[in-house]
mmCIF file of C-alpha atoms in Angstrom:
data_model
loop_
_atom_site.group_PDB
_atom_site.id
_atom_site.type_symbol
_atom_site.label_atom_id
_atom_site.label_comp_id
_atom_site.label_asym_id
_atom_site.label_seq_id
_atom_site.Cartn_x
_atom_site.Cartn_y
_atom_site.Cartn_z
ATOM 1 C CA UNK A 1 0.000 0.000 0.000
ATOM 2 C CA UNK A 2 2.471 2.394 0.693
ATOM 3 C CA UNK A 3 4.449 1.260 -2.104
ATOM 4 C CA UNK A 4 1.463 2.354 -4.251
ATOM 5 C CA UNK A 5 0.805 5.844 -2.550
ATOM 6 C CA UNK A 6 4.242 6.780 -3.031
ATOM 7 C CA UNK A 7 4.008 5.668 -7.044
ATOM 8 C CA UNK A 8 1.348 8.100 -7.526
ATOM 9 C CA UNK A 9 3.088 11.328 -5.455
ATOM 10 C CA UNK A 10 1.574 10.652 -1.673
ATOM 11 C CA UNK A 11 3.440 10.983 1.492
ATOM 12 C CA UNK A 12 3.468 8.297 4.165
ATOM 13 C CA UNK A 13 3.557 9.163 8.006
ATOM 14 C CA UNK A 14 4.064 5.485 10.598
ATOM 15 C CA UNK A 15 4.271 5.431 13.852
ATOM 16 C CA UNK A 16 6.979 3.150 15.381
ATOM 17 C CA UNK A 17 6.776 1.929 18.786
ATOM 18 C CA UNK A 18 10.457 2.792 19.405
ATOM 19 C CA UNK A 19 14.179 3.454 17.908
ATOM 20 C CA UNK A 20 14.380 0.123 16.970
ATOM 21 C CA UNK A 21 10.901 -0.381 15.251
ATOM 22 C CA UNK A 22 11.817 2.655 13.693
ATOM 23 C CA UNK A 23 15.373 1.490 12.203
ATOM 24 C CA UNK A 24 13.909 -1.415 11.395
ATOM 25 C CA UNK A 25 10.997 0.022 9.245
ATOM 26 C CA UNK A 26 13.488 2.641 7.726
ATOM 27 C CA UNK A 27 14.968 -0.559 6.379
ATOM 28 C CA UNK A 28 11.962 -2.495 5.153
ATOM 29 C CA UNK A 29 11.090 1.017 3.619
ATOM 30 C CA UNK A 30 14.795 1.192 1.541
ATOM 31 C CA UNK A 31 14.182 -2.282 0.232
ATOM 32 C CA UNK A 32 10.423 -2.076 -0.702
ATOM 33 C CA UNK A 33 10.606 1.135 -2.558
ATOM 34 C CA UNK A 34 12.886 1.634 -5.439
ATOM 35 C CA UNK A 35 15.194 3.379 -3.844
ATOM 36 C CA UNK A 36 16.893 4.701 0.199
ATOM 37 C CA UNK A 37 16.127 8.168 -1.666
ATOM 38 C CA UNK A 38 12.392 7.840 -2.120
ATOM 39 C CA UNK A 39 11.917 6.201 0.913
ATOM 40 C CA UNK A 40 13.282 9.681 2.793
ATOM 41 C CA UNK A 41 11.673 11.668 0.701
ATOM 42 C CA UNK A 42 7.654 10.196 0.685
ATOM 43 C CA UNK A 43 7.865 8.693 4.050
ATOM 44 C CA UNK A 44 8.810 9.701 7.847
ATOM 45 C CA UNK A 45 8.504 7.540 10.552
ATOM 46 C CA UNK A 46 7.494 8.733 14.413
ATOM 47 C CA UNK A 47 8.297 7.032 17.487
ATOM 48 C CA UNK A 48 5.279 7.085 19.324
ATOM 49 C CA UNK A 49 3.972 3.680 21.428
ATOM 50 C CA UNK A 50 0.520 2.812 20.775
ATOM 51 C CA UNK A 51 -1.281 -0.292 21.328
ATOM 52 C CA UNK A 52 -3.909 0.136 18.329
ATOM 53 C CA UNK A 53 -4.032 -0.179 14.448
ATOM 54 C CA UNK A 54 -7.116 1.853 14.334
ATOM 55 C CA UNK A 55 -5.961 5.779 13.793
ATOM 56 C CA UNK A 56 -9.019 6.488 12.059
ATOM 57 C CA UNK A 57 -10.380 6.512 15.588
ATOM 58 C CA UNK A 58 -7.274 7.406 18.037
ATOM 59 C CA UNK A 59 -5.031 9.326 15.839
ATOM 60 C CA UNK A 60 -4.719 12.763 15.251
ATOM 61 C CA UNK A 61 -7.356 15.080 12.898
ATOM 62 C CA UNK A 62 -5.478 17.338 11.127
ATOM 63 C CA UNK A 63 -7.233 20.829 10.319
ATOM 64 C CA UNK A 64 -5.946 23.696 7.686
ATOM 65 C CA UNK A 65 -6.996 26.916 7.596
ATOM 66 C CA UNK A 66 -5.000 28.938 5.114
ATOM 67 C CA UNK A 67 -1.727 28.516 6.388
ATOM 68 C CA UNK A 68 -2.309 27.330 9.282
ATOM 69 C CA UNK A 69 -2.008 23.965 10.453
ATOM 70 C CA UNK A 70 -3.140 22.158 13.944
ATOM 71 C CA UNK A 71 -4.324 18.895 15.059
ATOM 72 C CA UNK A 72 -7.539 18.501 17.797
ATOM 73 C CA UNK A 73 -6.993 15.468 20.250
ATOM 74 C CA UNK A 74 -10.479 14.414 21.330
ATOM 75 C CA UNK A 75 -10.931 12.283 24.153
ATOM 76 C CA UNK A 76 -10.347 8.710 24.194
ATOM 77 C CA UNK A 77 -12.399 5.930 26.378
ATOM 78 C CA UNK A 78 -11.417 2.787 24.404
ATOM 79 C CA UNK A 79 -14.681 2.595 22.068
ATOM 80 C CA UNK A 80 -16.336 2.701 25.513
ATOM 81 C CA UNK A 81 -15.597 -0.652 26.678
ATOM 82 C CA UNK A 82 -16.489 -1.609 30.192
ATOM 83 C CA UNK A 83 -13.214 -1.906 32.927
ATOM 84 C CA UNK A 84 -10.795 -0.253 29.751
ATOM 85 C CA UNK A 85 -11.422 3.229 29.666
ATOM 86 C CA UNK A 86 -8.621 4.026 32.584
ATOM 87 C CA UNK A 87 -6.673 1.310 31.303
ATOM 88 C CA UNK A 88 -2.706 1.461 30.938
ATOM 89 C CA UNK A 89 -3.626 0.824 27.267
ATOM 90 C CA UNK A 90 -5.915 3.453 26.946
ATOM 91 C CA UNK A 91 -3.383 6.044 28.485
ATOM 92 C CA UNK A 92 -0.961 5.260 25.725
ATOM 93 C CA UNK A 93 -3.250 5.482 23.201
ATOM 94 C CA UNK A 94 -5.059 8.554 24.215
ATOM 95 C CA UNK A 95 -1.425 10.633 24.093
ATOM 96 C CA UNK A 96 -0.850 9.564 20.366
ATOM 97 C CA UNK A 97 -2.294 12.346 19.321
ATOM 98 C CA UNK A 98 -0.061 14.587 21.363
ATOM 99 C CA UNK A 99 2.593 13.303 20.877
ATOM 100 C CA UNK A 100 2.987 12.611 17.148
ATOM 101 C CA UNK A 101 1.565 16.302 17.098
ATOM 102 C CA UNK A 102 4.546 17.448 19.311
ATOM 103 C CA UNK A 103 6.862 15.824 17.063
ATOM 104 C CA UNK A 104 4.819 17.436 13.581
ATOM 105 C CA UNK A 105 5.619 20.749 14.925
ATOM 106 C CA UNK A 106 2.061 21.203 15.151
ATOM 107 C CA UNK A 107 -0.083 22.630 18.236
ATOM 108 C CA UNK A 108 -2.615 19.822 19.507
ATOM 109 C CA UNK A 109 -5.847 21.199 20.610
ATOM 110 C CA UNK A 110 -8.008 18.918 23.328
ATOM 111 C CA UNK A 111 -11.278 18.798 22.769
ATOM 112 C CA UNK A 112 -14.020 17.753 25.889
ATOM 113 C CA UNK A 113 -15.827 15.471 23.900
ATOM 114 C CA UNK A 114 -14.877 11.717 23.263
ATOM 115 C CA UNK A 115 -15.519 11.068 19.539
ATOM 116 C CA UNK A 116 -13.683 8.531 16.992
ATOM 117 C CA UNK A 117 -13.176 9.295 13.504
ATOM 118 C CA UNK A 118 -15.382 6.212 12.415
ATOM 119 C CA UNK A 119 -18.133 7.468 13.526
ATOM 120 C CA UNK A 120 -17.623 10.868 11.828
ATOM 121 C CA UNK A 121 -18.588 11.285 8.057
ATOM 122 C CA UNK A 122 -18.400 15.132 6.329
ATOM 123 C CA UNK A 123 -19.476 16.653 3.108
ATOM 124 C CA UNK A 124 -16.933 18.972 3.178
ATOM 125 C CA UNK A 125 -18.846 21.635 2.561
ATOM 126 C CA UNK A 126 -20.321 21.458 6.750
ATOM 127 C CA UNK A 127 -22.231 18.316 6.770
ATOM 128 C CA UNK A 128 -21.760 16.187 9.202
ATOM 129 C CA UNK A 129 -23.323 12.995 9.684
ATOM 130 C CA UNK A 130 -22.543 11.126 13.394
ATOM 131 C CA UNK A 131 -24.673 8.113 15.113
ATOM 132 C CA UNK A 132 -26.631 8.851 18.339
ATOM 133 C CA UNK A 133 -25.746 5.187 19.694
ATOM 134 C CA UNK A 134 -22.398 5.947 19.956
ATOM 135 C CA UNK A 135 -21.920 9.380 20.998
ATOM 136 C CA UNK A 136 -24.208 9.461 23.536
ATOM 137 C CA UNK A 137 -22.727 6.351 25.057
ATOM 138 C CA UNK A 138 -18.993 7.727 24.772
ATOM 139 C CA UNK A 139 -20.700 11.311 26.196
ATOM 140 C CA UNK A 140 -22.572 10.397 29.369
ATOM 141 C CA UNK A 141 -22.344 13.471 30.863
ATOM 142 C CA UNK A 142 -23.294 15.536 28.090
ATOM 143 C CA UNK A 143 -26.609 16.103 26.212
ATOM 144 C CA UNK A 144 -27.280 15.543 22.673
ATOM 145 C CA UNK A 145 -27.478 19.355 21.995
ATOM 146 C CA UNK A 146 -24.081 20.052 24.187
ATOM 147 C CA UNK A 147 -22.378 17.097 22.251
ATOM 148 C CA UNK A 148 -23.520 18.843 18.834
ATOM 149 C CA UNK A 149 -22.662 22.201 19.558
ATOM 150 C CA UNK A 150 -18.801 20.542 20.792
ATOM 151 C CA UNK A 151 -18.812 19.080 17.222
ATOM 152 C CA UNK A 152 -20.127 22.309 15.110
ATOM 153 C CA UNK A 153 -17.300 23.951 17.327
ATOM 154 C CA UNK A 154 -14.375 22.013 16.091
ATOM 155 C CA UNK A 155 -15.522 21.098 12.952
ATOM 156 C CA UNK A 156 -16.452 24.135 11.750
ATOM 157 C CA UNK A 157 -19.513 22.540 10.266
ATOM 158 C CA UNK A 158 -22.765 24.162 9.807
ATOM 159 C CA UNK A 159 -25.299 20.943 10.066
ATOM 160 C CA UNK A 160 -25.223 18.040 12.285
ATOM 161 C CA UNK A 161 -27.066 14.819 11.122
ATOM 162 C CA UNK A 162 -27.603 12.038 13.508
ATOM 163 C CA UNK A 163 -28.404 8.339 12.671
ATOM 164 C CA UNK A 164 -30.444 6.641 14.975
ATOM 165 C CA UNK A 165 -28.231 3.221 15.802
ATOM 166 C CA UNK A 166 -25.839 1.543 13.592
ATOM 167 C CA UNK A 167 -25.830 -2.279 12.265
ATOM 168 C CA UNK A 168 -26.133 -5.269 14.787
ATOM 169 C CA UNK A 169 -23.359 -6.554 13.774
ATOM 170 C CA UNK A 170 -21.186 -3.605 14.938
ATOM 171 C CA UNK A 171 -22.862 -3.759 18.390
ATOM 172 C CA UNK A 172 -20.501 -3.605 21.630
ATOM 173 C CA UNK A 173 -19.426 -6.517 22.604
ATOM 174 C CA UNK A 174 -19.975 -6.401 26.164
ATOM 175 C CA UNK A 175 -23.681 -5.761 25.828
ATOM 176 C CA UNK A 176 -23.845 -9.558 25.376
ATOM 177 C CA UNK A 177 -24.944 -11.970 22.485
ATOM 178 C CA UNK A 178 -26.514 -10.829 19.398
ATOM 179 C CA UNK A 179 -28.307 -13.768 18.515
ATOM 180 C CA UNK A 180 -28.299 -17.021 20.176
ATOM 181 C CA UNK A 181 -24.427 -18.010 21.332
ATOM 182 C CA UNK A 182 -23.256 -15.232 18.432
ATOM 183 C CA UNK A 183 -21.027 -12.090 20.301
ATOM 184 C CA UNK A 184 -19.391 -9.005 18.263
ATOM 185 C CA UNK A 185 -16.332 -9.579 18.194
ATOM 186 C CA UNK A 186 -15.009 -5.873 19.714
ATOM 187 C CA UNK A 187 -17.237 -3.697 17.751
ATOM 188 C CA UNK A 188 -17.822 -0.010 17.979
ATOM 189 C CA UNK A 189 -21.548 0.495 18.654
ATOM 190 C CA UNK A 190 -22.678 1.716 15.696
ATOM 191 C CA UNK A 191 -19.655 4.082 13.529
ATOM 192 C CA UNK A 192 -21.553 5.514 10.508
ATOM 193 C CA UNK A 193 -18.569 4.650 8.570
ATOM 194 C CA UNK A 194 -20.271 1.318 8.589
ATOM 195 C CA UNK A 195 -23.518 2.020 6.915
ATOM 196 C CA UNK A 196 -23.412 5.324 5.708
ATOM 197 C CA UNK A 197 -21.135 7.533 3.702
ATOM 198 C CA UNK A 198 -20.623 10.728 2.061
ATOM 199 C CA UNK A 199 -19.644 10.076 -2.022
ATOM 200 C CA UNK A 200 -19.397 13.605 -2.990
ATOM 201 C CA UNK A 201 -21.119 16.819 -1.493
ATOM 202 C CA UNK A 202 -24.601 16.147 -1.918
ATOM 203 C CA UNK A 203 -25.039 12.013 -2.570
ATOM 204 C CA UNK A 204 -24.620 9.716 -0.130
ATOM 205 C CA UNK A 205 -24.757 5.659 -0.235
ATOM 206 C CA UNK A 206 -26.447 4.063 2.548
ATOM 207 C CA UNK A 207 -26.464 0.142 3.267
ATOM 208 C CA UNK A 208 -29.492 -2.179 2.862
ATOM 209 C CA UNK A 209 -30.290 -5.681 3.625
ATOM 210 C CA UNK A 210 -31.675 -7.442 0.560
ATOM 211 C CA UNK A 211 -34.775 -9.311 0.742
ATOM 212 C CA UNK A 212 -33.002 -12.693 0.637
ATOM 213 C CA UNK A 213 -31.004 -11.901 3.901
ATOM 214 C CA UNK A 214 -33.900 -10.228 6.032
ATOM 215 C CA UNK A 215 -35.474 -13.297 7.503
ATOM 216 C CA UNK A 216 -31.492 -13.912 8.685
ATOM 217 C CA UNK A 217 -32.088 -12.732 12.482
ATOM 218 C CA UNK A 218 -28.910 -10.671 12.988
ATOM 219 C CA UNK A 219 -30.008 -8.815 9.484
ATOM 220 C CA UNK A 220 -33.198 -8.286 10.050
ATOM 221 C CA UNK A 221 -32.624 -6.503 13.217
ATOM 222 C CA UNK A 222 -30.182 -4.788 10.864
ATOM 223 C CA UNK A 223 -32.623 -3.997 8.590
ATOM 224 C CA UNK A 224 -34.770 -2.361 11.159
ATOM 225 C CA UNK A 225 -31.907 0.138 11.869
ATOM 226 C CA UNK A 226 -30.768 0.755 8.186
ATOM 227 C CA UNK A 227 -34.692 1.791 7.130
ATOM 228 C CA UNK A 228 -35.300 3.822 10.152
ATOM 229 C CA UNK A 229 -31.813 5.597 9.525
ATOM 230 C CA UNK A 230 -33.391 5.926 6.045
ATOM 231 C CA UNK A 231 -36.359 8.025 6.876
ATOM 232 C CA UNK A 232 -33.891 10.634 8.778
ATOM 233 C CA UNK A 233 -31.741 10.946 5.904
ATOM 234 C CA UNK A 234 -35.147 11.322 4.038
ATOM 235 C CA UNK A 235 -35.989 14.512 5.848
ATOM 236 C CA UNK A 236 -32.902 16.107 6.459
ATOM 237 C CA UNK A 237 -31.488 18.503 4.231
ATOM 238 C CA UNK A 238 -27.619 19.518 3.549
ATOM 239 C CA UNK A 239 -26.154 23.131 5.222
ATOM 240 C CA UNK A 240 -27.959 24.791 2.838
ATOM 241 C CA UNK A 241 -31.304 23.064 3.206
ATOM 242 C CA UNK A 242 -30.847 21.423 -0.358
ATOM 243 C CA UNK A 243 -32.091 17.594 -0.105
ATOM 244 C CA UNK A 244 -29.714 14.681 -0.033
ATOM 245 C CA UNK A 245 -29.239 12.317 -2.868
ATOM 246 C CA UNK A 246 -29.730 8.352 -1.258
ATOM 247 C CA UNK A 247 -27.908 5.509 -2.901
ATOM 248 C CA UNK A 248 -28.822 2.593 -1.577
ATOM 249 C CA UNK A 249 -25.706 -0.353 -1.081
ATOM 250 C CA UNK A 250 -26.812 -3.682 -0.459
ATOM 251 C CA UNK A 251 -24.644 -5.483 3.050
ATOM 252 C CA UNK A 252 -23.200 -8.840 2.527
ATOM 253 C CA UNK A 253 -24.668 -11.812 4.144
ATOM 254 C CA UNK A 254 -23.834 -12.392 7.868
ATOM 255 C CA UNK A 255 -20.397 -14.305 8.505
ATOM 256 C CA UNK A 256 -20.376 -16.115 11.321
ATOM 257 C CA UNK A 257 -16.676 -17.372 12.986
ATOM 258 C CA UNK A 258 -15.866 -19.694 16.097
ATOM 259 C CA UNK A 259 -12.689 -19.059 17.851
ATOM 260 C CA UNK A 260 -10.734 -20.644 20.116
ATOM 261 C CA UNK A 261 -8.293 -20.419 22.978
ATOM 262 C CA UNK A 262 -5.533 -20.382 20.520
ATOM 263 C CA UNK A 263 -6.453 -17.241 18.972
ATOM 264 C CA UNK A 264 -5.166 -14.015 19.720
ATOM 265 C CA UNK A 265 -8.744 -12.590 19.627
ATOM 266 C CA UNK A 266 -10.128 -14.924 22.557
ATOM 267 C CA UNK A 267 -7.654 -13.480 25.429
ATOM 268 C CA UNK A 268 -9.122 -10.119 24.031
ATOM 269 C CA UNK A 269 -12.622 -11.175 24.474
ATOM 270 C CA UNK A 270 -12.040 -12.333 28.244
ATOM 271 C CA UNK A 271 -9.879 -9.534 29.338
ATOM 272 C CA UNK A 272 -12.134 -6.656 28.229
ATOM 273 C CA UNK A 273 -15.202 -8.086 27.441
ATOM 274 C CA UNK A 274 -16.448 -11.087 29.372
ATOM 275 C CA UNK A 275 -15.165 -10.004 32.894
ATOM 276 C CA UNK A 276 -16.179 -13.291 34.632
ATOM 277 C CA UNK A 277 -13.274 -14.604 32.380
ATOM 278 C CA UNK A 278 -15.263 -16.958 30.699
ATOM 279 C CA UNK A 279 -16.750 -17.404 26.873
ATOM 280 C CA UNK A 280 -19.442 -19.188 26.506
ATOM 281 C CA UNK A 281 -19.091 -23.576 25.978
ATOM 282 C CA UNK A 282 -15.495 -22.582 25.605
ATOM 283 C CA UNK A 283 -15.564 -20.440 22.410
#
């Protein structure tokens, strides 16, 4: 991937977890790309530990105003997750954002609101679209109104949209089972940027389940939230009160995995979700 991005005239930022990660992906860099040259010149690498993949959701958002550049650092709480919020882990991963900041030359702004960047889609023009389910459960404290006035603030965006819930499939794990002996397997809660997205300023594609997969009982409760996100999107207009265009993109069918003891997933599972320490039957 970043061989391709740096083909077509892209720059690469990674984050290593320390010198040696960082030599060591200096030199991966030099041998994948066609030359030590291009490497230095498309890529950089940061040292800055973090336990996560997922900086859509913990990582810095860059903003640009004319000249100016800065980063905002919202606050993070682990997707939410029951006995993980204060975690060690979730210390290091809430001070990426400072800290690759610090080390961009950029000033970091905190913002009072705990947000991830999957469940944030824009227009560009000052559309935003969000989902209640998970901002209100990341934002106890706050109310709907407070959380979308935080949002407008840093943003900059004129209009806020809000989804009802987001796809069964993508509900928190600790919640309990979906369906039978079926858990999520450390989902979000609902991120729009599973159901819903922006395509240009004024269309937007929203998931469906088709008629073949509604009688499915994960998808139909699915289906349930997609149409009822439908009618909102239905009678909600753009920032400048001009209707959306709706494209409707059909979900694939349910997949369904069993994992065992043996997989790097299950320890997950027990250690933040199940807190008794135990998984149902043994998987």
């Amino acid at each position: 991937m970043i061989e391709q991005i740096v083909l077509h005239g892209g720059h690469v930022t990674i984050l290593a977890q320390d010198d040696q990660d960082k030599a060591d992906t200096l030199t991966r860099l030099s041998k994948t790309l066609k030359s030590p040259l291009e490497a230095q010149q498309h890529t950089r690498v940061l040292v800055v530990p973090h336990n996560d993949i997922w900086m859509r959701d913990v990582g810095p958002i860059f903003l640009v105003k004319g000249d100016t550049k800065k980063t905002l650092s919202f606050d993070w709480t682990y997707w939410g997750y029951k006995g993980h919020t204060n975690s060690s882990d979730s210390e290091i991963d809430g001070a990426i954002c400072t800290s690759s900041s610090e080390l961009l030359g950029l000033e970091c702004t905190p913002i009072n609101l705990a947000s991830e960047g999957g469940d944030r889609e824009y227009n560009g023009l000052g559309t935003l679209i969000v989902c209640e389910a998970v901002e209100l459960q990341r934002n106890k404290s706050k109310s709907k109104q407070q959380i979308e006035d935080c949002l407008k603030e840093a943003f900059n965006v004129k209009k806020v949209i809000w989804m009802k819930e987001g796809v069964l499939e993508d509900q928190q794990s600790f919640v309990g089972k979906i369906t039978d002996d079926v858990y999520t397997c450390c989902a979000t809660g609902g991120h729009v940027d599973e159901f819903v997205r922006f395509v240009d300023q004024k269309k937007v594609l929203l998931a469906y389940i088709i008629p073949e997969e509604q009688d499915d009982p994960i998808a139909s409760k699915s289906h349930q939230a997609l149409e009822e996100n439908m009618k909102i999107l239905e009678s909600e207009t753009d920032q400048d009160g001009s209707p959306l265009q709706i494209i409707r993109m059909p979900m694939p069918p349910t997949t369904i995995i069993e994992i065992n003891p043996s997989d790097g997933i299950y320890s997950a599972m027990q250690e933040y979700i199940f807190q008794d320490n135990s998984i149902i039957d043994g998987h």
